Coordinates of C-alpha atoms in Angstrom, one line a residue:
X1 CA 0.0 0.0 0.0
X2 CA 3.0 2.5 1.0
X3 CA 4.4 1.5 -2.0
X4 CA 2.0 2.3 -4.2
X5 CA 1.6 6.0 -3.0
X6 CA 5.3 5.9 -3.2
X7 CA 4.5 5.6 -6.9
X8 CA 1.7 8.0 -7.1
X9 CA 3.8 10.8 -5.4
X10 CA 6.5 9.8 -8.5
X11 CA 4.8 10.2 -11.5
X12 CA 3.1 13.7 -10.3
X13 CA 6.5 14.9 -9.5
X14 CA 7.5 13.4 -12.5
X15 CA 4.6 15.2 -14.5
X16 CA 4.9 18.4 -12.6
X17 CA 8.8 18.4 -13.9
X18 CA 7.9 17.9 -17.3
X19 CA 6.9 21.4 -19.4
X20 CA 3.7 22.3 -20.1
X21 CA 2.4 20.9 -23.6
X22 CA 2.2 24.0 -26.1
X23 CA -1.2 24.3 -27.4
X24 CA -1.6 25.9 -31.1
X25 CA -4.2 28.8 -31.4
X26 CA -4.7 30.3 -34.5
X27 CA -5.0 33.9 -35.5
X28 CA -8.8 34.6 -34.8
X29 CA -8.4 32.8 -31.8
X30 CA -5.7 35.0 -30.6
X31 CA -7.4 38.0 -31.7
X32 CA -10.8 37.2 -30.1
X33 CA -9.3 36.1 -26.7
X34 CA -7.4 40.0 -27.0
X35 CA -10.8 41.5 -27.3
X36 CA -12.5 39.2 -24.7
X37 CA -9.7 40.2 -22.2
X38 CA -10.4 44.0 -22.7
X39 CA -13.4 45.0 -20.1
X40 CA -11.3 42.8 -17.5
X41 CA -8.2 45.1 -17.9
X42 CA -8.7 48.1 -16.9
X43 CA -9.6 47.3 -13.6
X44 CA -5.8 44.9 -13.5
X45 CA -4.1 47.8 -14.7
X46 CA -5.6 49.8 -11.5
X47 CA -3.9 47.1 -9.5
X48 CA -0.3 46.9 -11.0
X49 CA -0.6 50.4 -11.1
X50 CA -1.4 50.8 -7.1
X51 CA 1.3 47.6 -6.8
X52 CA -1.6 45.6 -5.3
X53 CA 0.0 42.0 -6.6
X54 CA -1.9 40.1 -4.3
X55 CA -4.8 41.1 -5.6
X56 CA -4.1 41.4 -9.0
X57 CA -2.9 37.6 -9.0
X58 CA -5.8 36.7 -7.0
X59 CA -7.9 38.2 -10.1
X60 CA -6.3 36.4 -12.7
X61 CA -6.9 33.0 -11.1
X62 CA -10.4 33.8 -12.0
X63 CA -9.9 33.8 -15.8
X64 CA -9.1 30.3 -18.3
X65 CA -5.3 29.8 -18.7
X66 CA -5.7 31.5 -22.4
X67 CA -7.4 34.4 -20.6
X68 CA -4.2 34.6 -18.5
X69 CA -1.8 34.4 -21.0
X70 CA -2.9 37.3 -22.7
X71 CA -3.5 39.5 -19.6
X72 CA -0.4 38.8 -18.5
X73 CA 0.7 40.1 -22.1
X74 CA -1.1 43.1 -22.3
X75 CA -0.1 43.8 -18.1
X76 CA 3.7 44.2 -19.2
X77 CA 2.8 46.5 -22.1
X78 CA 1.3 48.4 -19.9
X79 CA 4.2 48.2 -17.2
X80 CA 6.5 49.5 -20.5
X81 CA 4.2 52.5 -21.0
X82 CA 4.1 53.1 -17.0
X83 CA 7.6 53.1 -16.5
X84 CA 7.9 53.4 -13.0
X85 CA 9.0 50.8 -10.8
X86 CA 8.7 49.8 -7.2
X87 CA 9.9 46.8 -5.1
X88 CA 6.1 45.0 -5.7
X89 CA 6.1 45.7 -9.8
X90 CA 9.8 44.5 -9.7
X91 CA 8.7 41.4 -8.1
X92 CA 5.5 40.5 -10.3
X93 CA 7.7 41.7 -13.5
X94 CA 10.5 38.9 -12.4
X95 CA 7.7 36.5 -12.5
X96 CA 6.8 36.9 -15.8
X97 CA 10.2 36.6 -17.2
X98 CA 10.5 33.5 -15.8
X99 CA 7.3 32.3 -17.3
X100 CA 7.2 30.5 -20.6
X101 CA 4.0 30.6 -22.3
X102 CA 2.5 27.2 -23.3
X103 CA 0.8 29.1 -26.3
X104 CA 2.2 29.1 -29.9
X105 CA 0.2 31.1 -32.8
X106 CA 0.0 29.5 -36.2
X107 CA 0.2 31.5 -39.3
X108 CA -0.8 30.0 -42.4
X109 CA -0.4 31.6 -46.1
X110 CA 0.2 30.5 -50.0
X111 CA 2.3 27.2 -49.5
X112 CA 3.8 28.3 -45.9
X113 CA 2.7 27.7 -42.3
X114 CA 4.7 29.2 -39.3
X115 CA 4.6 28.4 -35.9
X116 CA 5.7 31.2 -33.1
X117 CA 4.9 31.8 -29.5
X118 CA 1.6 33.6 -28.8
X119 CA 2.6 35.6 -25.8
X120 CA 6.3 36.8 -25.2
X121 CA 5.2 38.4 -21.8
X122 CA 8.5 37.4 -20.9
X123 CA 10.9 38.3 -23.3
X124 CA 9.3 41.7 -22.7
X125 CA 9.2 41.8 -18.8
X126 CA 13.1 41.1 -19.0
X127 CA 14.0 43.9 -21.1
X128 CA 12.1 46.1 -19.3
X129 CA 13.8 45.3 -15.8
X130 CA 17.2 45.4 -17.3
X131 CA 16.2 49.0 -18.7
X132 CA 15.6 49.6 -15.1
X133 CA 18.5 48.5 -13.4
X134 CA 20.5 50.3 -15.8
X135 CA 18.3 53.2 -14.4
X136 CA 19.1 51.8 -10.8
X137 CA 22.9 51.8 -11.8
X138 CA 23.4 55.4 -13.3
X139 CA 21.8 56.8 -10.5
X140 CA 23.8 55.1 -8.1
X141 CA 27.0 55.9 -10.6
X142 CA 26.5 60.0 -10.0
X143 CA 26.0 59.9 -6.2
X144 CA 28.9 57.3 -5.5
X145 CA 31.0 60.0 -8.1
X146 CA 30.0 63.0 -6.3
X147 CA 30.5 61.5 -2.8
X148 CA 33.8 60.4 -3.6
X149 CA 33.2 56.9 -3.1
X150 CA 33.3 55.2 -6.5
X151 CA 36.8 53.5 -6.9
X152 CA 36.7 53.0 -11.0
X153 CA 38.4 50.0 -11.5
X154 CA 36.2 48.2 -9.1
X155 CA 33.3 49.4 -10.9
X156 CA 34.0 48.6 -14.1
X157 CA 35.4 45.1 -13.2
X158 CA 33.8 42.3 -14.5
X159 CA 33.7 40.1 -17.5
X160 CA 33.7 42.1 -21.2
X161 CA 29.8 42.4 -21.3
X162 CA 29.7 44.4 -17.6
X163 CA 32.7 46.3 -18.7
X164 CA 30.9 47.3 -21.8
X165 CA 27.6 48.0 -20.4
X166 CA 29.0 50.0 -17.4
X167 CA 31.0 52.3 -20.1
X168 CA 28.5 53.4 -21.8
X169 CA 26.4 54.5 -18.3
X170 CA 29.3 56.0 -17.2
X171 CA 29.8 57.9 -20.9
X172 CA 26.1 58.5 -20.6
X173 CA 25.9 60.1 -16.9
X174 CA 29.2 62.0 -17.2
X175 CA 27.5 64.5 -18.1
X176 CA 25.2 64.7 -14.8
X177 CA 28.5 64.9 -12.7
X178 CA 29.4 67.9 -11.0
X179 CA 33.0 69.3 -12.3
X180 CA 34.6 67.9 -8.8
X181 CA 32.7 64.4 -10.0
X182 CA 34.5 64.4 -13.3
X183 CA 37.8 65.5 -11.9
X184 CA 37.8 62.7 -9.2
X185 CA 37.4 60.3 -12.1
X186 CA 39.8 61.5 -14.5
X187 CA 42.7 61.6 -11.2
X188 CA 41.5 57.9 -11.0
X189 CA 43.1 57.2 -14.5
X190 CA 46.4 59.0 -14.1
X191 CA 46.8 57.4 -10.3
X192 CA 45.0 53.8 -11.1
X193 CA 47.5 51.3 -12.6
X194 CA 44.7 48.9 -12.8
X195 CA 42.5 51.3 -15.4
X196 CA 45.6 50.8 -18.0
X197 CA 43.8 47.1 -18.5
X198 CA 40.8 48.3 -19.5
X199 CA 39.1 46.8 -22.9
X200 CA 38.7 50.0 -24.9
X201 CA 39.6 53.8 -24.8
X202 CA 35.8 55.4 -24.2
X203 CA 35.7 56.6 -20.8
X204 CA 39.5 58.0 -20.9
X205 CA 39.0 59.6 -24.3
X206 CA 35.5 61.4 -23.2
X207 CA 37.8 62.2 -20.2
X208 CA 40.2 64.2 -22.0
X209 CA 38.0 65.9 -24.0
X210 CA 36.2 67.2 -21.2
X211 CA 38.7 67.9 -18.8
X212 CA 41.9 68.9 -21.7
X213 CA 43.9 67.1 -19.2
X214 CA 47.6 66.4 -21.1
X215 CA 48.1 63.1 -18.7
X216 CA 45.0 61.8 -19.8
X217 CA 45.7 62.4 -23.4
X218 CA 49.2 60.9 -22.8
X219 CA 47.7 57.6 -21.6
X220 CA 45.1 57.9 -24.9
X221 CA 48.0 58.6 -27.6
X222 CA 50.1 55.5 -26.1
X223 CA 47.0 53.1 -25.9
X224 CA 46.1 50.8 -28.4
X225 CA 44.6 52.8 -31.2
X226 CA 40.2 51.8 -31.5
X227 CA 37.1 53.9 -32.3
X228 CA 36.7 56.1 -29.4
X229 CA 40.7 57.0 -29.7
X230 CA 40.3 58.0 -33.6
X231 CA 36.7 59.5 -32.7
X232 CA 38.9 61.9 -30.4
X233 CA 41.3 62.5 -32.7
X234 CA 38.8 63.6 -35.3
X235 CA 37.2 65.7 -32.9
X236 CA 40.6 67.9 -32.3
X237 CA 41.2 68.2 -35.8
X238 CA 37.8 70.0 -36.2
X239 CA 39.2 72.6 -33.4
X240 CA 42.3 73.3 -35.4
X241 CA 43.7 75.5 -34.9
X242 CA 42.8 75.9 -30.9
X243 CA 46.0 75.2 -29.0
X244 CA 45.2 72.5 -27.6
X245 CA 44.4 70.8 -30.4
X246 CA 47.4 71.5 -32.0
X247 CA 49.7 70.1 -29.3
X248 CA 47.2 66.8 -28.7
X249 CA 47.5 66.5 -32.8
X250 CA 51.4 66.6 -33.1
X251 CA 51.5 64.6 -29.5
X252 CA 48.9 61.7 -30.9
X253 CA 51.8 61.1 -34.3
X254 CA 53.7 59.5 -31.7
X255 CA 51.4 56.4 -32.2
X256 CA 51.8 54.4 -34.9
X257 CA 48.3 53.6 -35.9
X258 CA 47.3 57.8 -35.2
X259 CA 49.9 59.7 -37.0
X260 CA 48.4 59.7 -40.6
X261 CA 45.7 60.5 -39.9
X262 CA 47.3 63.8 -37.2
X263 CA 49.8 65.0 -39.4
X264 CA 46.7 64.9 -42.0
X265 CA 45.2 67.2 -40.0
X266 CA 47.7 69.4 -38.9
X267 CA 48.9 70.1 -42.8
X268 CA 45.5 71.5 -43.2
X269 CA 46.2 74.8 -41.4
X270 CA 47.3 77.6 -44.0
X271 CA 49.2 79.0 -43.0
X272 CA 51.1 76.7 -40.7
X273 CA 51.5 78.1 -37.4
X274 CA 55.1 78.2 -36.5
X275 CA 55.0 75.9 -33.4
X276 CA 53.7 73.5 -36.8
X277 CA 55.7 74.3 -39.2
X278 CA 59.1 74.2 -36.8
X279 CA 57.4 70.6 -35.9
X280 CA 57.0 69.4 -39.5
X281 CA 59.7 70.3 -40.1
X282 CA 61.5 68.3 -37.9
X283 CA 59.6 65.1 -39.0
X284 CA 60.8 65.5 -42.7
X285 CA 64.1 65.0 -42.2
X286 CA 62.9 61.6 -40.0
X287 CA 64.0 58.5 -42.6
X288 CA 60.9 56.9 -41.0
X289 CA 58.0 59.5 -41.2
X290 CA 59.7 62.4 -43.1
X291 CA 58.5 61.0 -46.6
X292 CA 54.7 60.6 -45.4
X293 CA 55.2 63.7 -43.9
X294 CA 56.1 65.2 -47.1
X295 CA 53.3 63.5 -49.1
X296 CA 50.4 64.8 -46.5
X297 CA 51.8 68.8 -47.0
X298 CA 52.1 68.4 -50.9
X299 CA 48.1 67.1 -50.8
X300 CA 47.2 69.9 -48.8
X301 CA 48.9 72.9 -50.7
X302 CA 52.0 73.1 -49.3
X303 CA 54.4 72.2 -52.7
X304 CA 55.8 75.8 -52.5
X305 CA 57.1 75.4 -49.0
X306 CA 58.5 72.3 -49.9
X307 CA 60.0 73.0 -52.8
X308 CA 62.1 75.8 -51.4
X309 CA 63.0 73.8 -48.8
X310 CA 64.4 71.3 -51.3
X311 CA 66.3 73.8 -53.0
X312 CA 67.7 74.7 -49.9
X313 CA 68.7 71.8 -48.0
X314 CA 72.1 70.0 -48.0
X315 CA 70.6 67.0 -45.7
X316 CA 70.4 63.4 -48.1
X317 CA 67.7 62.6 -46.2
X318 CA 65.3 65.6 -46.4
X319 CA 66.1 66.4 -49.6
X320 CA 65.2 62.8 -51.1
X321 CA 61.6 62.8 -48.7
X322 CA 60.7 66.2 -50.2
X323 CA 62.0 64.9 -54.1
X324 CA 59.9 61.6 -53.7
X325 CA 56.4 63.6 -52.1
X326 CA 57.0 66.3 -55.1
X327 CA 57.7 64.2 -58.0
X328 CA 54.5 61.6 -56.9
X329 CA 52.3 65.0 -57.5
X330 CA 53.1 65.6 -60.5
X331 CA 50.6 64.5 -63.3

């Protein structure tokens, strides 16, 4: 006898275990359960609004499984339109995204039939409480910055993903930081060893930009070159020819992957500024970047220059950069 409720209790665990069968509903189905659901809603809205779960789950229980499936749907739209969150909405919105609707709508046309889920509650209630702890995390960002209590490489620790998604709420918020707020995070990066690891150049670069700090840009120029260190680079050269664009433009053709694309820049002033033209100069008699050098003035107007300097020069080396730049313009 024991062992036969022994059994019993078995197979319901065992059936309880096993997922729900998914039940096909078709299109008119789908829409007339969406219209049958709408005198019900309001009333459920009222209670996720006033975060009354208990009853609002108590309410549902009174509605067919189908019923369900689409209030639950048409609840989280709602929660996307309402937007704010509280402990209560947090906690019914968790549910949902750990539901899995046993529904699937079929779709059937000219020589094609296709099978999806009916409800995607879930898929929805996620996104929408990782939108809000991205929320929960900016605001937390500006008053741990402000306080002096965010250590930077500790907060942007983590594997790839984190790192990525905390950079970009830090890039977004920086600008909601008081000017003490953004100073306490750029000393981080000139004092921080640890920050020299990070992934990619977006929160230094935005640093430098904003603050015009030379350390910072002297980390930047001798990082490995991506998007946000060219975006920055770009950036100065539409300043030229503000100062301190000038000296982050001939500092940044220090690094390999930067200095085309800087001494492209700074051979667009006309005329050159001295500090620029005493610099260029300089760099044309290099046997390593004298003859691109050369080749970025002549494309910019500055043959003339360069020719006299040609004329003029008794170094091997400056003489045959200039020639080579000259002779390649000619038609």
């Amino acid at each position: 006898m024991q062992h036969g409720r022994g059994m019993w209790v078995w197979l319901w665990l065992l059936l309880v275990a096993l997922p729900l069968r998914a039940d096909e509903i078709s299109q008119q189905e789908y829409q007339q359960v969406t219209q049958d659901i709408t005198p019900a809603l309001k009333a459920l809205k009222t209670l996720y609004r006033e975060s009354d779960i208990a009853q609002l789950n108590y309410q549902l229980a009174d509605f067919s499984v189908l019923e369900q499936e689409a209030l639950r749907s048409a609840l989280v739209d709602y929660a996307h339109t309402f937007k704010k969150l509280d402990e209560e909405k947090v906690a019914w919105l968790e549910t949902q995204a750990a539901r899995q609707s046993r529904f699937t709508l079929t779709e059937q046309g000219d020589g094609y039939r296709v099978t999806r889920a009916a409800f995607t509650y879930g898929t929805r209630a996620h996104q929408l409480l990782q939108r809000w702890q991205r929320e929960q995390l900016a605001e937390s960002f500006v008053r741990q910055v402000d306080a002096g209590d965010l250590v930077l490489a500790d907060w942007l620790a983590g594997d790839l993903n984190t790192q990525r998604t905390r950079r970009d709420i830090a890039l977004t918020q920086l600008a909601a930081l008081s000017g003490t707020g953004v100073r306490y995070l750029a000393d981080q990066f000139l004092s921080d060893r640890q920050l020299l690891w990070l992934s990619d150049n977006g929160l230094l670069a935005k640093l430098a930009a904003i603050t015009g700090d030379e350390g910072l840009y002297q980390q930047l120029w001798r990082r490995r070159t991506d998007q946000y260190s060219r975006a920055e680079l770009n950036r100065l050269a539409d300043e030229l020819p503000a100062q301190l664009a000038v000296s982050q433009l001939m500092a940044a053709t220090r690094n390999p992957s930067l200095k085309a694309q800087a001494y492209q820049a700074l051979a667009t002033l006309k005329p050159l500024p001295d500090e620029v033209e005493i610099f260029l100069l300089g760099k044309l008699s290099e046997p390593e970047d004298g003859e691109l050098v050369a080749s970025k003035l002549v494309n910019q107007g500055h043959s003339s220059w360069l020719t006299t300097l040609a004329a003029g020069t008794n170094s091997y080396t400056l003489k045959r950069n200039l020639e080579t730049a000259l002779s390649a313009s000619m038609p």
